[in-house]
Amino acid sequence: MAEATSPASGLPDAVQNTASVIASALAGGGNHLSAPDLAGSVALSAHDPLLVACVRVLGADALAPALLYGVAAAPADVALAETARDAYPPPPEATAASAWSHWGLAEALRTLTGRGVRETQPDADWVAGEPWPRLAHRMAQLAPLAVPGVESALATGAAKRPVDLGRGFVRAVRRRDWLQAAGLGRWLALVPGVPTTLGLDAGLDFVHHMGAAADARVALHVRAAQLMRVTAPVRRAPA
Amino acid sequence: MTTRPQLLHDVGVRALEWLSDHRRHFRLSLEPGEVPDLGRLKPVGELAVIGTALFREGVAGSRQARLARELLDFAWEEVLEGGAVLDRVQRDEPLSPMPLEVYAPFREDGRRHPGLERGVAHGRALGSWAALEMLPVRRLGFSVTEERAGLSPSLGIAEATRRTWLGRRPEPWTLGYHIGYDVTHTVFHLTRWGSRPEGLPSDLADYLDLWLPTWLEDWAERGHWDLLGELLVVDACLPRPTLDEDAWRRYAAAQDGSGAMPIEGGMPQTADPAELFDLLHHPTLVAAFASVMATSRSLAALPAGPA
């Protein structure tokens, strides 16, 4: 089972491995600086289509340690992310989730390297109008874009709906949908105006405890959210 | 988008008709000569608090008001024998809070039993009365009951409120089945079963504004109609009720053609009428209550509503 040869066959495992490496880097303070790059950490070649596909799935989160600690990314990771960005341009009919994921990876690369032009943002009008359960579902899928320093119409829209994102978090925990809860926890760590009665910090711990062992993406989102709670000043409330 | 008053109203009409059709099962003994089952006082107490609320709201239309009045008359005169049953229970168990809890709504409705009131006064004179061990939400309910009966609460209502789950406003994502009922009953007690929405402290109302929508969604999705119905009453008790259309539509769809509301999922599979009543009377009373409260609030919100 170990030698996955096509991108499709071993992708879920590769995503788990990669997410686990990133989550550990986020949880380990500055130790990520001494860790090997992603390819080295998951023991795959940087040109392996499986790893490229995996970075495409994780989107901007492939670069999360550098983005969240505000340090330079390993050159090999930048090259890998650029390969993933260029290998999978979203088709015109791409879903919002897929279009935003691509945009997020491209924008994260631009933020970290200063190279390239800012791509046109996909549609974000829905963020203002979706009922809260549907908003929660969609925003959780785009949690990699909940990063300080990556300005987007999504983040601007999210900042206007802290209560609805909080309601989504409550619903996700009640449904034991730990991945959705963790993704929403990230947005809640980013936006101002989250009600204190939500108990976000205890909630992040709870979600990690319940869901991280079975899904490394839960660990990644929770660690990112917890890091943001400590290091990133929450934005001011929209006027 | 709020729900159409007609939808809110129809749920209650059908529920009340079912309760009226099955009222003989509220009796403490079904056959003459049987020893009354005092465990059956609880449904009568629920009928009393909800029945008086139905009658009070006065938006139910003449037929519904008449059915509610007939049910209350039946419960007081025939089941409780004009309060004599409660008086006997109080003599058997001088410290039991139940006779006063069942009596308080009837007393507010103008029905009195002086002997029971004297018995309660003796019980209240004991240190043991105030020291009774109770869960916080029950203690709050008891303080409110004492106040409703014209007595000073054994524990101040503000302090009793602070001791409840809702009073502490904890993490809303921990609200499970039992906590759900603790929350609904805290609101019922504080608002005097919907008659005094201002009895709900503003910090608790703000907390419910934020998180009640998630609980409505959660329990509607789980198909737990009894708890959903109680949460819909809570919504109607808030300063800014949502009268959530989706939750109400799912709730109305769960009601049986007979007017009964199942507790959870579908109707119970039993042919025994007494067993069926035991399973259905609570959720159906709640359905009548939720309906009348929501209808009342919905009509009050109409720009050109009836004066």
Tab-separated table of N, CA and C in Angstrom, chain B residues 55-154:
chain	number	residue	atom	x	y	z
B	55	PHE	N	-55.334	29.769	27.394
B	55	PHE	CA	-56.519	30.588	27.614
B	55	PHE	C	-56.140	32.067	27.688
B	56	ARG	N	-55.028	32.340	28.372
B	56	ARG	CA	-54.584	33.717	28.570
B	56	ARG	C	-54.274	34.411	27.248
B	57	GLU	N	-53.595	33.702	26.343
B	57	GLU	CA	-53.129	34.365	25.123
B	57	GLU	C	-54.298	34.847	24.272
B	58	GLY	N	-55.414	34.168	24.364
B	58	GLY	CA	-56.650	34.695	23.796
B	58	GLY	C	-56.641	34.946	22.302
B	59	VAL	N	-55.689	34.329	21.584
B	59	VAL	CA	-55.691	34.513	20.134
B	59	VAL	C	-56.126	33.225	19.458
B	60	ALA	N	-56.516	32.267	20.299
B	60	ALA	CA	-56.736	30.939	19.749
B	60	ALA	C	-58.052	30.832	18.981
B	61	GLY	N	-58.872	31.824	19.069
B	61	GLY	CA	-60.173	31.720	18.403
B	61	GLY	C	-61.162	31.098	19.361
B	62	SER	N	-62.418	31.293	19.144
B	62	SER	CA	-63.409	30.930	20.147
B	62	SER	C	-63.432	29.436	20.440
B	63	ARG	N	-63.290	28.624	19.396
B	63	ARG	CA	-63.343	27.179	19.631
B	63	ARG	C	-62.163	26.733	20.499
B	64	GLN	N	-60.971	27.254	20.199
B	64	GLN	CA	-59.791	26.863	20.971
B	64	GLN	C	-59.876	27.371	22.407
B	65	ALA	N	-60.350	28.599	22.573
B	65	ALA	CA	-60.490	29.135	23.927
B	65	ALA	C	-61.469	28.272	24.722
B	66	ARG	N	-62.519	27.832	24.050
B	66	ARG	CA	-63.510	27.002	24.731
B	66	ARG	C	-62.922	25.634	25.098
B	67	LEU	N	-62.155	25.040	24.181
B	67	LEU	CA	-61.540	23.741	24.474
B	67	LEU	C	-60.565	23.854	25.639
B	68	ALA	N	-59.782	24.939	25.664
B	68	ALA	CA	-58.816	25.124	26.754
B	68	ALA	C	-59.553	25.283	28.079
B	69	ARG	N	-60.611	26.057	28.050
B	69	ARG	CA	-61.400	26.263	29.271
B	69	ARG	C	-62.011	24.951	29.753
B	70	GLU	N	-62.526	24.162	28.822
B	70	GLU	CA	-63.134	22.883	29.202
B	70	GLU	C	-62.099	21.923	29.790
B	71	LEU	N	-60.885	21.945	29.224
B	71	LEU	CA	-59.836	21.067	29.753
B	71	LEU	C	-59.448	21.477	31.166
B	72	LEU	N	-59.370	22.786	31.403
B	72	LEU	CA	-59.011	23.262	32.743
B	72	LEU	C	-60.117	22.924	33.746
B	73	ASP	N	-61.346	23.122	33.338
B	73	ASP	CA	-62.473	22.774	34.212
B	73	ASP	C	-62.434	21.290	34.559
B	74	PHE	N	-62.229	20.492	33.527
B	74	PHE	CA	-62.177	19.042	33.714
B	74	PHE	C	-61.068	18.677	34.697
B	75	ALA	N	-59.873	19.254	34.492
B	75	ALA	CA	-58.727	18.909	35.341
B	75	ALA	C	-58.991	19.323	36.789
B	76	TRP	N	-59.543	20.511	36.967
B	76	TRP	CA	-59.750	20.996	38.338
B	76	TRP	C	-60.906	20.277	39.023
B	77	GLU	N	-62.021	20.212	38.334
B	77	GLU	CA	-63.225	19.673	38.970
B	77	GLU	C	-63.192	18.154	39.072
B	78	GLU	N	-62.854	17.507	37.963
B	78	GLU	CA	-63.014	16.054	37.938
B	78	GLU	C	-61.740	15.302	38.323
B	79	VAL	N	-60.584	15.780	37.866
B	79	VAL	CA	-59.350	15.051	38.186
B	79	VAL	C	-58.869	15.408	39.592
B	80	LEU	N	-58.850	16.693	39.883
B	80	LEU	CA	-58.320	17.125	41.188
B	80	LEU	C	-59.412	17.302	42.240
B	81	GLU	N	-60.656	17.047	41.863
B	81	GLU	CA	-61.790	17.153	42.802
B	81	GLU	C	-61.783	18.510	43.500
B	82	GLY	N	-61.645	19.557	42.689
B	82	GLY	CA	-61.668	20.906	43.256
B	82	GLY	C	-60.505	21.198	44.187
B	83	GLY	N	-59.412	20.512	44.019
B	83	GLY	CA	-58.211	20.754	44.839
B	83	GLY	C	-58.072	19.762	45.982
B	84	ALA	N	-59.132	18.974	46.255
B	84	ALA	CA	-59.087	18.049	47.394
B	84	ALA	C	-57.971	17.014	47.235
B	85	VAL	N	-57.727	16.576	46.001
B	85	VAL	CA	-56.663	15.596	45.773
B	85	VAL	C	-55.312	16.188	46.183
B	86	LEU	N	-55.093	17.450	45.804
B	86	LEU	CA	-53.820	18.096	46.144
B	86	LEU	C	-53.696	18.247	47.666
B	87	ASP	N	-54.798	18.570	48.302
B	87	ASP	CA	-54.800	18.717	49.757
B	87	ASP	C	-54.392	17.393	50.415
B	88	ARG	N	-54.936	16.283	49.883
B	88	ARG	CA	-54.599	14.974	50.455
B	88	ARG	C	-53.114	14.657	50.256
B	89	VAL	N	-52.594	14.952	49.077
B	89	VAL	CA	-51.170	14.683	48.823
B	89	VAL	C	-50.315	15.514	49.772
B	90	GLN	N	-50.750	16.747	49.988
B	90	GLN	CA	-49.972	17.634	50.862
B	90	GLN	C	-49.954	17.104	52.299
B	91	ARG	N	-51.066	16.514	52.701
B	91	ARG	CA	-51.104	15.936	54.058
B	91	ARG	C	-50.223	14.691	54.142
B	92	ASP	N	-50.235	13.901	53.055
B	92	ASP	CA	-49.400	12.699	53.044
B	92	ASP	C	-47.914	13.054	53.038
B	93	GLU	N	-47.574	14.084	52.274
B	93	GLU	CA	-46.158	14.461	52.138
B	93	GLU	C	-46.049	15.968	52.327
B	94	PRO	N	-45.967	16.434	53.588
B	94	PRO	CA	-46.001	17.882	53.856
B	94	PRO	C	-44.863	18.662	53.194
B	95	LEU	N	-43.784	17.976	52.856
B	95	LEU	CA	-42.661	18.697	52.237
B	95	LEU	C	-42.665	18.612	50.719
B	96	SER	N	-43.620	17.880	50.146
B	96	SER	CA	-43.604	17.739	48.689
B	96	SER	C	-43.947	19.075	48.027
B	97	PRO	N	-43.106	19.516	47.087
B	97	PRO	CA	-43.417	20.767	46.382
B	97	PRO	C	-44.521	20.590	45.337
B	98	MET	N	-44.856	19.330	45.028
B	98	MET	CA	-45.725	19.106	43.872
B	98	MET	C	-47.143	19.678	44.015
B	99	PRO	N	-47.788	19.515	45.186
B	99	PRO	CA	-49.149	20.061	45.251
B	99	PRO	C	-49.195	21.566	44.961
B	100	LEU	N	-48.229	22.289	45.505
B	100	LEU	CA	-48.222	23.737	45.258
B	100	LEU	C	-47.915	24.043	43.799
B	101	GLU	N	-47.008	23.251	43.199
B	101	GLU	CA	-46.655	23.474	41.795
B	101	GLU	C	-47.865	23.252	40.881
B	102	VAL	N	-48.656	22.218	41.184
B	102	VAL	CA	-49.839	21.955	40.358
B	102	VAL	C	-50.931	22.992	40.646
B	103	TYR	N	-50.975	23.436	41.897
B	103	TYR	CA	-52.048	24.340	42.322
B	103	TYR	C	-51.868	25.771	41.794
B	104	ALA	N	-50.601	26.251	41.762
B	104	ALA	CA	-50.353	27.671	41.478
B	104	ALA	C	-51.066	28.191	40.216
B	105	PRO	N	-50.985	27.483	39.079
B	105	PRO	CA	-51.675	28.031	37.899
B	105	PRO	C	-53.197	28.065	38.057
B	106	PHE	N	-53.765	27.073	38.737
B	106	PHE	CA	-55.228	27.088	38.961
B	106	PHE	C	-55.593	28.273	39.855
B	107	ARG	N	-54.758	28.519	40.860
B	107	ARG	CA	-55.028	29.622	41.781
B	107	ARG	C	-55.022	30.954	41.016
B	108	GLU	N	-54.047	31.106	40.109
B	108	GLU	CA	-54.006	32.335	39.302
B	108	GLU	C	-55.246	32.440	38.428
B	109	ASP	N	-55.800	31.311	38.094
B	109	ASP	CA	-56.984	31.267	37.238
B	109	ASP	C	-58.258	31.448	38.067
B	110	GLY	N	-58.085	31.709	39.363
B	110	GLY	CA	-59.242	32.033	40.200
B	110	GLY	C	-59.840	30.865	40.950
B	111	ARG	N	-59.168	29.726	40.967
B	111	ARG	CA	-59.694	28.549	41.678
B	111	ARG	C	-58.888	28.380	42.960
B	112	ARG	N	-59.581	28.288	44.078
B	112	ARG	CA	-58.879	28.264	45.359
B	112	ARG	C	-59.254	27.024	46.159
B	113	HIS	N	-58.332	26.578	46.994
B	113	HIS	CA	-58.609	25.541	47.971
B	113	HIS	C	-57.938	25.975	49.274
B	114	PRO	N	-58.691	26.631	50.182
B	114	PRO	CA	-58.096	27.199	51.401
B	114	PRO	C	-57.389	26.156	52.259
B	115	GLY	N	-57.912	24.928	52.295
B	115	GLY	CA	-57.274	23.902	53.108
B	115	GLY	C	-55.859	23.602	52.629
B	116	LEU	N	-55.713	23.496	51.323
B	116	LEU	CA	-54.383	23.262	50.765
B	116	LEU	C	-53.452	24.433	51.099
B	117	GLU	N	-53.958	25.638	50.996
B	117	GLU	CA	-53.111	26.806	51.272
B	117	GLU	C	-52.654	26.803	52.732
B	118	ARG	N	-53.541	26.376	53.627
B	118	ARG	CA	-53.129	26.289	55.039
B	118	ARG	C	-52.047	25.218	55.220
B	119	GLY	N	-52.216	24.102	54.547
B	119	GLY	CA	-51.226	23.029	54.643
B	119	GLY	C	-49.863	23.481	54.131
B	120	VAL	N	-49.893	24.195	53.022
B	120	VAL	CA	-48.637	24.689	52.455
B	120	VAL	C	-47.983	25.671	53.425
B	121	ALA	N	-48.799	26.509	54.080
B	121	ALA	CA	-48.241	27.480	55.025
B	121	ALA	C	-47.511	26.767	56.154
B	122	HIS	N	-48.063	25.643	56.599
B	122	HIS	CA	-47.383	24.877	57.653
B	122	HIS	C	-46.063	24.294	57.143
B	123	GLY	N	-46.099	23.754	55.953
B	123	GLY	CA	-44.876	23.197	55.383
B	123	GLY	C	-43.790	24.259	55.245
B	124	ARG	N	-44.211	25.433	54.788
B	124	ARG	CA	-43.246	26.507	54.549
B	124	ARG	C	-42.617	27.034	55.834
B	125	ALA	N	-43.284	26.806	56.955
B	125	ALA	CA	-42.742	27.295	58.224
B	125	ALA	C	-41.533	26.464	58.668
B	126	LEU	N	-41.338	25.317	58.018
B	126	LEU	CA	-40.236	24.444	58.419
B	126	LEU	C	-38.938	24.847	57.715
B	127	GLY	N	-37.834	24.764	58.456
B	127	GLY	CA	-36.533	24.987	57.830
B	127	GLY	C	-36.276	23.979	56.729
B	128	SER	N	-36.849	22.805	56.883
B	128	SER	CA	-36.664	21.740	55.908
B	128	SER	C	-37.200	22.124	54.524
B	129	TRP	N	-38.225	22.963	54.502
B	129	TRP	CA	-38.859	23.353	53.232
B	129	TRP	C	-37.842	24.076	52.331
B	130	ALA	N	-37.172	25.070	52.901
B	130	ALA	CA	-36.207	25.836	52.106
B	130	ALA	C	-34.939	25.039	51.841
B	131	ALA	N	-34.706	24.004	52.670
B	131	ALA	CA	-33.469	23.241	52.540
B	131	ALA	C	-33.606	22.064	51.575
B	132	LEU	N	-34.806	21.856	51.018
B	132	LEU	CA	-35.013	20.698	50.133
B	132	LEU	C	-33.974	20.657	49.022
B	133	GLU	N	-33.427	19.482	48.783
B	133	GLU	CA	-32.446	19.304	47.712
B	133	GLU	C	-33.166	19.298	46.366
B	134	MET	N	-32.726	20.156	45.482
B	134	MET	CA	-33.341	20.205	44.152
B	134	MET	C	-32.297	20.620	43.124
B	135	LEU	N	-32.470	20.163	41.872
B	135	LEU	CA	-31.642	20.668	40.793
B	135	LEU	C	-31.905	22.168	40.638
B	136	PRO	N	-30.920	22.923	40.187
B	136	PRO	CA	-31.094	24.387	40.115
B	136	PRO	C	-32.322	24.837	39.330
B	137	VAL	N	-32.625	24.181	38.224
B	137	VAL	CA	-33.779	24.654	37.436
B	137	VAL	C	-35.088	24.375	38.179
B	138	ARG	N	-35.128	23.275	38.908
B	138	ARG	CA	-36.332	22.965	39.700
B	138	ARG	C	-36.453	23.959	40.846
B	139	ARG	N	-35.325	24.300	41.455
B	139	ARG	CA	-35.334	25.273	42.552
B	139	ARG	C	-35.853	26.622	42.041
B	140	LEU	N	-35.391	27.014	40.868
B	140	LEU	CA	-35.888	28.269	40.288
B	140	LEU	C	-37.397	28.174	40.068
B	141	GLY	N	-37.836	27.058	39.504
B	141	GLY	CA	-39.266	26.882	39.253
B	141	GLY	C	-40.060	26.943	40.543
B	142	PHE	N	-39.475	26.411	41.584
B	142	PHE	CA	-40.192	26.403	42.863
B	142	PHE	C	-40.278	27.812	43.456
B	143	SER	N	-39.186	28.578	43.350
B	143	SER	CA	-39.227	29.972	43.818
B	143	SER	C	-40.309	30.754	43.069
B	144	VAL	N	-40.381	30.518	41.757
B	144	VAL	CA	-41.384	31.223	40.954
B	144	VAL	C	-42.796	30.767	41.352
B	145	THR	N	-42.937	29.459	41.592
B	145	THR	CA	-44.234	28.940	42.019
B	145	THR	C	-44.684	29.609	43.314
B	146	GLU	N	-43.764	29.722	44.257
B	146	GLU	CA	-44.107	30.368	45.525
B	146	GLU	C	-44.562	31.804	45.282
B	147	GLU	N	-43.836	32.498	44.409
B	147	GLU	CA	-44.203	33.886	44.123
B	147	GLU	C	-45.580	33.958	43.465
B	148	ARG	N	-45.826	33.026	42.530
B	148	ARG	CA	-47.129	33.018	41.850
B	148	ARG	C	-48.257	32.738	42.825
B	149	ALA	N	-47.932	31.968	43.878
B	149	ALA	CA	-48.967	31.626	44.857
B	149	ALA	C	-49.083	32.696	45.937
B	150	GLY	N	-48.421	33.837	45.703
B	150	GLY	CA	-48.555	34.936	46.649
B	150	GLY	C	-47.662	34.794	47.876
B	151	LEU	N	-46.654	33.935	47.788
B	151	LEU	CA	-45.757	33.690	48.924
B	151	LEU	C	-44.373	34.238	48.583
B	152	SER	N	-43.566	34.480	49.607
B	152	SER	CA	-42.216	34.959	49.300
B	152	SER	C	-41.346	33.756	48.952
B	153	PRO	N	-40.533	33.867	47.887
B	153	PRO	CA	-39.735	32.731	47.432
B	153	PRO	C	-38.733	32.274	48.495
B	154	SER	N	-38.574	30.962	48.638
B	154	SER	CA	-37.609	30.407	49.595
B	154	SER	C	-36.188	30.807	49.227
